[in-house]
Amino acid sequence: MLPSAGVYYFPWEINSSVPEGEVLRTFGRLCFYDLARSKAVLTAQHSSAQYRVCVDTKFVEPFQAQLGSRYMVLGEVEHREGEGPVVKARILTCVEGMNVPLLEQAIQEQRKYFHERQE
């Protein structure tokens, strides 16, 4: 069974206010991967701040990690003691070469469309 499509979250929006079990999509550069602990960290720059998203890779292993490459993840949020929110990846895809400003604009347009549709 395929996971639900998931709501796009920017990496800087993923914090303790994201509900437990929420299915989401996000993106970032792979800066850390530990196969033994099934843990990866994606980073993203927004304004002058660097944001980190912890990813549990247990369900997508083995995969060929390319440190420094851009990845998109689809998964559920789990709040862990001492770690904050962790995305339990169902799909983890290398999207190196993706136009990030265009993706950010598309996400904003999609949100605007869904908001207008609900009114």
Short mmCIF file of N, CA and C in Angstrom, two decimals:
data_model
loop_
_atom_site.label_atom_id
_atom_site.label_comp_id
_atom_site.label_asym_id
_atom_site.label_seq_id
_atom_site.Cartn_x
_atom_site.Cartn_y
_atom_site.Cartn_z
N MET A 1 0.84 -1.18 0.00
CA MET A 1 0.00 0.00 0.00
C MET A 1 0.89 1.25 0.00
N LEU A 2 0.55 2.20 -0.85
CA LEU A 2 1.34 3.43 -0.94
C LEU A 2 0.97 4.39 0.18
N PRO A 3 1.96 5.16 0.65
CA PRO A 3 1.64 6.18 1.67
C PRO A 3 0.83 7.30 1.03
N SER A 4 0.12 8.06 1.87
CA SER A 4 -0.64 9.18 1.33
C SER A 4 0.32 10.23 0.77
N ALA A 5 -0.21 11.13 -0.04
CA ALA A 5 0.63 12.09 -0.76
C ALA A 5 1.45 12.97 0.17
N GLY A 6 0.92 13.32 1.31
CA GLY A 6 1.67 14.14 2.26
C GLY A 6 1.60 15.62 1.93
N VAL A 7 1.63 16.42 2.97
CA VAL A 7 1.61 17.87 2.84
C VAL A 7 3.05 18.35 2.76
N TYR A 8 3.31 19.28 1.84
CA TYR A 8 4.66 19.85 1.76
C TYR A 8 4.92 20.75 2.94
N TYR A 9 6.04 20.53 3.59
CA TYR A 9 6.55 21.41 4.64
C TYR A 9 7.93 21.86 4.22
N PHE A 10 8.21 23.13 4.41
CA PHE A 10 9.58 23.58 4.22
C PHE A 10 10.38 23.07 5.42
N PRO A 11 11.68 22.80 5.24
CA PRO A 11 12.47 22.30 6.37
C PRO A 11 12.41 23.20 7.61
N TRP A 12 12.29 24.50 7.41
CA TRP A 12 12.24 25.43 8.54
C TRP A 12 10.88 25.45 9.23
N GLU A 13 9.91 24.74 8.70
CA GLU A 13 8.59 24.64 9.33
C GLU A 13 8.43 23.38 10.18
N ILE A 14 9.39 22.49 10.11
CA ILE A 14 9.28 21.23 10.84
C ILE A 14 9.80 21.44 12.26
N ASN A 15 8.88 21.44 13.20
CA ASN A 15 9.23 21.63 14.61
C ASN A 15 8.23 20.85 15.46
N SER A 16 8.24 21.10 16.75
CA SER A 16 7.38 20.33 17.66
C SER A 16 5.89 20.60 17.47
N SER A 17 5.53 21.64 16.70
CA SER A 17 4.11 21.91 16.46
C SER A 17 3.52 21.03 15.37
N VAL A 18 4.36 20.33 14.60
CA VAL A 18 3.85 19.39 13.59
C VAL A 18 3.28 18.18 14.33
N PRO A 19 2.00 17.84 14.07
CA PRO A 19 1.36 16.74 14.82
C PRO A 19 2.06 15.40 14.62
N GLU A 20 2.09 14.62 15.67
CA GLU A 20 2.63 13.25 15.63
C GLU A 20 1.85 12.46 14.58
N GLY A 21 2.57 11.74 13.71
CA GLY A 21 1.93 10.91 12.69
C GLY A 21 1.55 11.65 11.42
N GLU A 22 1.75 12.96 11.37
CA GLU A 22 1.45 13.75 10.17
C GLU A 22 2.32 13.25 9.02
N VAL A 23 1.68 13.00 7.87
CA VAL A 23 2.42 12.58 6.68
C VAL A 23 2.86 13.84 5.96
N LEU A 24 4.15 13.95 5.70
CA LEU A 24 4.66 15.17 5.07
C LEU A 24 5.74 14.86 4.05
N ARG A 25 6.00 15.88 3.23
CA ARG A 25 7.11 15.87 2.27
C ARG A 25 8.00 17.05 2.62
N THR A 26 9.28 16.86 2.50
CA THR A 26 10.22 17.96 2.65
C THR A 26 11.49 17.64 1.86
N PHE A 27 12.43 18.54 1.92
CA PHE A 27 13.65 18.38 1.11
C PHE A 27 14.83 19.01 1.84
N GLY A 28 16.02 18.70 1.37
CA GLY A 28 17.24 19.28 1.91
C GLY A 28 18.46 18.55 1.40
N ARG A 29 19.62 19.07 1.75
CA ARG A 29 20.88 18.42 1.37
C ARG A 29 21.25 17.39 2.42
N LEU A 30 21.66 16.22 1.97
CA LEU A 30 22.08 15.16 2.88
C LEU A 30 23.46 15.51 3.42
N CYS A 31 23.52 15.80 4.74
CA CYS A 31 24.82 16.18 5.32
C CYS A 31 25.36 15.10 6.24
N PHE A 32 24.53 14.12 6.62
CA PHE A 32 24.96 13.07 7.54
C PHE A 32 24.14 11.83 7.28
N TYR A 33 24.80 10.65 7.30
CA TYR A 33 24.08 9.39 7.17
C TYR A 33 24.83 8.33 7.97
N ASP A 34 24.10 7.63 8.85
CA ASP A 34 24.66 6.56 9.66
C ASP A 34 23.82 5.31 9.43
N LEU A 35 24.34 4.38 8.64
CA LEU A 35 23.62 3.15 8.30
C LEU A 35 23.35 2.32 9.54
N ALA A 36 24.29 2.24 10.47
CA ALA A 36 24.14 1.41 11.67
C ALA A 36 22.97 1.88 12.54
N ARG A 37 22.74 3.19 12.60
CA ARG A 37 21.65 3.73 13.41
C ARG A 37 20.42 4.10 12.59
N SER A 38 20.48 3.88 11.28
CA SER A 38 19.39 4.24 10.35
C SER A 38 18.98 5.70 10.53
N LYS A 39 19.98 6.56 10.48
CA LYS A 39 19.72 7.98 10.71
C LYS A 39 20.39 8.82 9.63
N ALA A 40 19.64 9.81 9.15
CA ALA A 40 20.18 10.77 8.19
C ALA A 40 19.76 12.16 8.64
N VAL A 41 20.51 13.15 8.20
CA VAL A 41 20.17 14.54 8.49
C VAL A 41 20.20 15.33 7.19
N LEU A 42 19.09 16.01 6.92
CA LEU A 42 18.99 16.91 5.77
C LEU A 42 19.12 18.35 6.28
N THR A 43 19.79 19.19 5.52
CA THR A 43 19.91 20.60 5.91
C THR A 43 19.37 21.48 4.79
N ALA A 44 18.92 22.66 5.20
CA ALA A 44 18.44 23.64 4.23
C ALA A 44 18.73 25.03 4.77
N GLN A 45 19.03 25.93 3.87
CA GLN A 45 19.31 27.32 4.21
C GLN A 45 18.06 28.15 3.94
N HIS A 46 17.68 29.00 4.91
CA HIS A 46 16.56 29.92 4.71
C HIS A 46 16.93 31.23 5.37
N SER A 47 16.92 32.29 4.59
CA SER A 47 17.42 33.59 5.05
C SER A 47 18.87 33.38 5.47
N SER A 48 19.20 33.67 6.71
CA SER A 48 20.59 33.49 7.14
C SER A 48 20.74 32.30 8.08
N ALA A 49 19.68 31.53 8.24
CA ALA A 49 19.71 30.41 9.19
C ALA A 49 19.82 29.07 8.46
N GLN A 50 20.45 28.12 9.13
CA GLN A 50 20.58 26.75 8.63
C GLN A 50 19.61 25.87 9.42
N TYR A 51 18.81 25.09 8.73
CA TYR A 51 17.83 24.22 9.39
C TYR A 51 18.17 22.77 9.14
N ARG A 52 17.88 21.92 10.15
CA ARG A 52 18.19 20.49 10.08
C ARG A 52 16.91 19.69 10.24
N VAL A 53 16.79 18.65 9.44
CA VAL A 53 15.67 17.72 9.55
C VAL A 53 16.25 16.33 9.77
N CYS A 54 15.90 15.71 10.90
CA CYS A 54 16.36 14.35 11.18
C CYS A 54 15.43 13.36 10.49
N VAL A 55 16.02 12.34 9.88
CA VAL A 55 15.26 11.35 9.11
C VAL A 55 15.63 9.95 9.59
N ASP A 56 14.61 9.15 9.89
CA ASP A 56 14.80 7.73 10.22
C ASP A 56 14.72 6.97 8.90
N THR A 57 15.80 6.30 8.51
CA THR A 57 15.89 5.66 7.20
C THR A 57 15.64 4.15 7.24
N LYS A 58 15.13 3.65 8.35
CA LYS A 58 14.95 2.21 8.54
C LYS A 58 14.14 1.55 7.40
N PHE A 59 13.09 2.24 6.91
CA PHE A 59 12.21 1.63 5.91
C PHE A 59 12.68 1.83 4.47
N VAL A 60 13.76 2.58 4.25
CA VAL A 60 14.23 2.83 2.88
C VAL A 60 15.63 2.27 2.63
N GLU A 61 16.14 1.51 3.58
CA GLU A 61 17.49 0.97 3.41
C GLU A 61 17.43 -0.37 2.69
N PRO A 62 18.50 -0.72 2.03
CA PRO A 62 19.71 0.07 1.82
C PRO A 62 19.51 1.06 0.67
N PHE A 63 20.14 2.21 0.79
CA PHE A 63 20.15 3.16 -0.31
C PHE A 63 21.55 3.74 -0.43
N GLN A 64 21.87 4.19 -1.61
CA GLN A 64 23.21 4.69 -1.88
C GLN A 64 23.26 6.18 -1.52
N ALA A 65 23.68 6.48 -0.32
CA ALA A 65 23.71 7.86 0.17
C ALA A 65 24.79 8.66 -0.55
N GLN A 66 24.42 9.82 -1.03
CA GLN A 66 25.36 10.72 -1.69
C GLN A 66 25.41 12.00 -0.86
N LEU A 67 26.35 12.06 0.07
CA LEU A 67 26.47 13.23 0.93
C LEU A 67 26.65 14.49 0.10
N GLY A 68 25.94 15.55 0.49
CA GLY A 68 26.01 16.81 -0.24
C GLY A 68 24.97 16.94 -1.33
N SER A 69 24.28 15.84 -1.66
CA SER A 69 23.24 15.89 -2.69
C SER A 69 21.90 16.25 -2.07
N ARG A 70 21.01 16.77 -2.89
CA ARG A 70 19.68 17.17 -2.43
C ARG A 70 18.75 15.95 -2.47
N TYR A 71 17.97 15.80 -1.40
CA TYR A 71 17.02 14.69 -1.29
C TYR A 71 15.63 15.22 -0.97
N MET A 72 14.62 14.48 -1.40
CA MET A 72 13.25 14.74 -1.02
C MET A 72 12.77 13.52 -0.24
N VAL A 73 12.05 13.77 0.86
CA VAL A 73 11.60 12.68 1.72
C VAL A 73 10.09 12.77 1.91
N LEU A 74 9.45 11.62 1.92
CA LEU A 74 8.03 11.48 2.24
C LEU A 74 7.95 10.52 3.41
N GLY A 75 7.29 10.95 4.48
CA GLY A 75 7.18 10.08 5.64
C GLY A 75 6.33 10.67 6.74
N GLU A 76 6.26 9.96 7.87
CA GLU A 76 5.47 10.39 9.01
C GLU A 76 6.37 11.02 10.07
N VAL A 77 5.82 12.00 10.76
CA VAL A 77 6.56 12.66 11.83
C VAL A 77 6.40 11.88 13.12
N GLU A 78 7.51 11.69 13.80
CA GLU A 78 7.51 11.05 15.11
C GLU A 78 8.30 11.96 16.05
N HIS A 79 7.73 12.26 17.21
CA HIS A 79 8.43 13.10 18.19
C HIS A 79 9.20 12.19 19.13
N ARG A 80 10.52 12.38 19.17
CA ARG A 80 11.38 11.55 20.02
C ARG A 80 11.98 12.39 21.13
N GLU A 81 12.05 11.79 22.29
CA GLU A 81 12.61 12.46 23.46
C GLU A 81 14.06 12.87 23.20
N GLY A 82 14.36 14.12 23.38
CA GLY A 82 15.72 14.60 23.23
C GLY A 82 16.15 14.90 21.81
N GLU A 83 15.35 14.50 20.82
CA GLU A 83 15.71 14.72 19.42
C GLU A 83 14.79 15.70 18.72
N GLY A 84 13.58 15.85 19.22
CA GLY A 84 12.59 16.65 18.51
C GLY A 84 11.93 15.82 17.44
N PRO A 85 11.33 16.47 16.44
CA PRO A 85 10.63 15.71 15.40
C PRO A 85 11.60 14.96 14.47
N VAL A 86 11.24 13.73 14.15
CA VAL A 86 12.01 12.90 13.22
C VAL A 86 11.05 12.43 12.14
N VAL A 87 11.46 12.51 10.88
CA VAL A 87 10.63 12.03 9.78
C VAL A 87 10.99 10.58 9.52
N LYS A 88 10.01 9.69 9.70
CA LYS A 88 10.22 8.26 9.41
C LYS A 88 9.98 8.07 7.91
N ALA A 89 11.07 8.01 7.16
CA ALA A 89 11.00 8.01 5.70
C ALA A 89 10.34 6.76 5.14
N ARG A 90 9.40 6.97 4.23
CA ARG A 90 8.81 5.89 3.44
C ARG A 90 9.40 5.92 2.03
N ILE A 91 9.69 7.14 1.58
CA ILE A 91 10.33 7.34 0.28
C ILE A 91 11.42 8.38 0.48
N LEU A 92 12.62 8.10 0.01
CA LEU A 92 13.75 9.03 0.09
C LEU A 92 14.41 9.02 -1.29
N THR A 93 14.31 10.15 -1.99
CA THR A 93 14.75 10.22 -3.37
C THR A 93 15.78 11.30 -3.57
N CYS A 94 16.85 10.98 -4.28
CA CYS A 94 17.86 11.98 -4.63
C CYS A 94 17.28 12.83 -5.76
N VAL A 95 17.25 14.14 -5.54
CA VAL A 95 16.71 15.07 -6.54
C VAL A 95 17.75 16.13 -6.88
N GLU A 96 19.00 15.72 -6.97
CA GLU A 96 20.09 16.64 -7.28
C GLU A 96 19.79 17.35 -8.60
N GLY A 97 20.00 18.65 -8.61
CA GLY A 97 19.74 19.44 -9.81
C GLY A 97 18.36 20.08 -9.81
N MET A 98 17.55 19.76 -8.81
CA MET A 98 16.21 20.33 -8.72
C MET A 98 16.31 21.85 -8.50
N ASN A 99 15.44 22.60 -9.14
CA ASN A 99 15.40 24.05 -9.00
C ASN A 99 14.64 24.38 -7.72
N VAL A 100 15.35 24.65 -6.61
CA VAL A 100 14.74 24.87 -5.30
C VAL A 100 13.85 26.12 -5.26
N PRO A 101 14.29 27.27 -5.79
CA PRO A 101 13.40 28.43 -5.77
C PRO A 101 12.08 28.16 -6.50
N LEU A 102 12.14 27.41 -7.59
CA LEU A 102 10.92 27.08 -8.32
C LEU A 102 10.03 26.14 -7.51
N LEU A 103 10.64 25.17 -6.81
CA LEU A 103 9.87 24.28 -5.95
C LEU A 103 9.20 25.07 -4.83
N GLU A 104 9.93 25.99 -4.20
CA GLU A 104 9.36 26.80 -3.13
C GLU A 104 8.19 27.62 -3.64
N GLN A 105 8.34 28.17 -4.85
CA GLN A 105 7.24 28.95 -5.44
C GLN A 105 6.04 28.05 -5.73
N ALA A 106 6.28 26.85 -6.22
CA ALA A 106 5.19 25.91 -6.50
C ALA A 106 4.46 25.50 -5.22
N ILE A 107 5.19 25.30 -4.14
CA ILE A 107 4.57 24.94 -2.86
C ILE A 107 3.70 26.10 -2.38
N GLN A 108 4.19 27.32 -2.50
CA GLN A 108 3.39 28.49 -2.09
C GLN A 108 2.12 28.60 -2.94
N GLU A 109 2.24 28.37 -4.23
CA GLU A 109 1.07 28.43 -5.12
C GLU A 109 0.06 27.33 -4.78
N GLN A 110 0.56 26.14 -4.48
CA GLN A 110 -0.32 25.03 -4.11
C GLN A 110 -1.07 25.35 -2.82
N ARG A 111 -0.37 25.91 -1.83
CA ARG A 111 -1.01 26.29 -0.58
C ARG A 111 -2.09 27.35 -0.81
N LYS A 112 -1.76 28.32 -1.65
CA LYS A 112 -2.71 29.39 -1.96
C LYS A 112 -3.96 28.80 -2.62
N TYR A 113 -3.76 27.89 -3.57
CA TYR A 113 -4.87 27.24 -4.26
C TYR A 113 -5.75 26.46 -3.27
N PHE A 114 -5.14 25.65 -2.40
CA PHE A 114 -5.91 24.87 -1.43
C PHE A 114 -6.67 25.79 -0.45
N HIS A 115 -6.01 26.88 -0.08
CA HIS A 115 -6.66 27.83 0.83
C HIS A 115 -7.88 28.47 0.16
N GLU A 116 -7.75 28.89 -1.09
CA GLU A 116 -8.86 29.49 -1.82
C GLU A 116 -9.98 28.49 -2.05
N ARG A 117 -9.62 27.26 -2.29
CA ARG A 117 -10.62 26.21 -2.53
C ARG A 117 -11.45 25.91 -1.29
N GLN A 118 -10.85 26.07 -0.11
CA GLN A 118 -11.55 25.79 1.13
C GLN A 118 -12.53 26.91 1.50
N GLU A 119 -12.32 28.10 0.96
CA GLU A 119 -13.20 29.23 1.30
C GLU A 119 -14.54 29.16 0.61
#
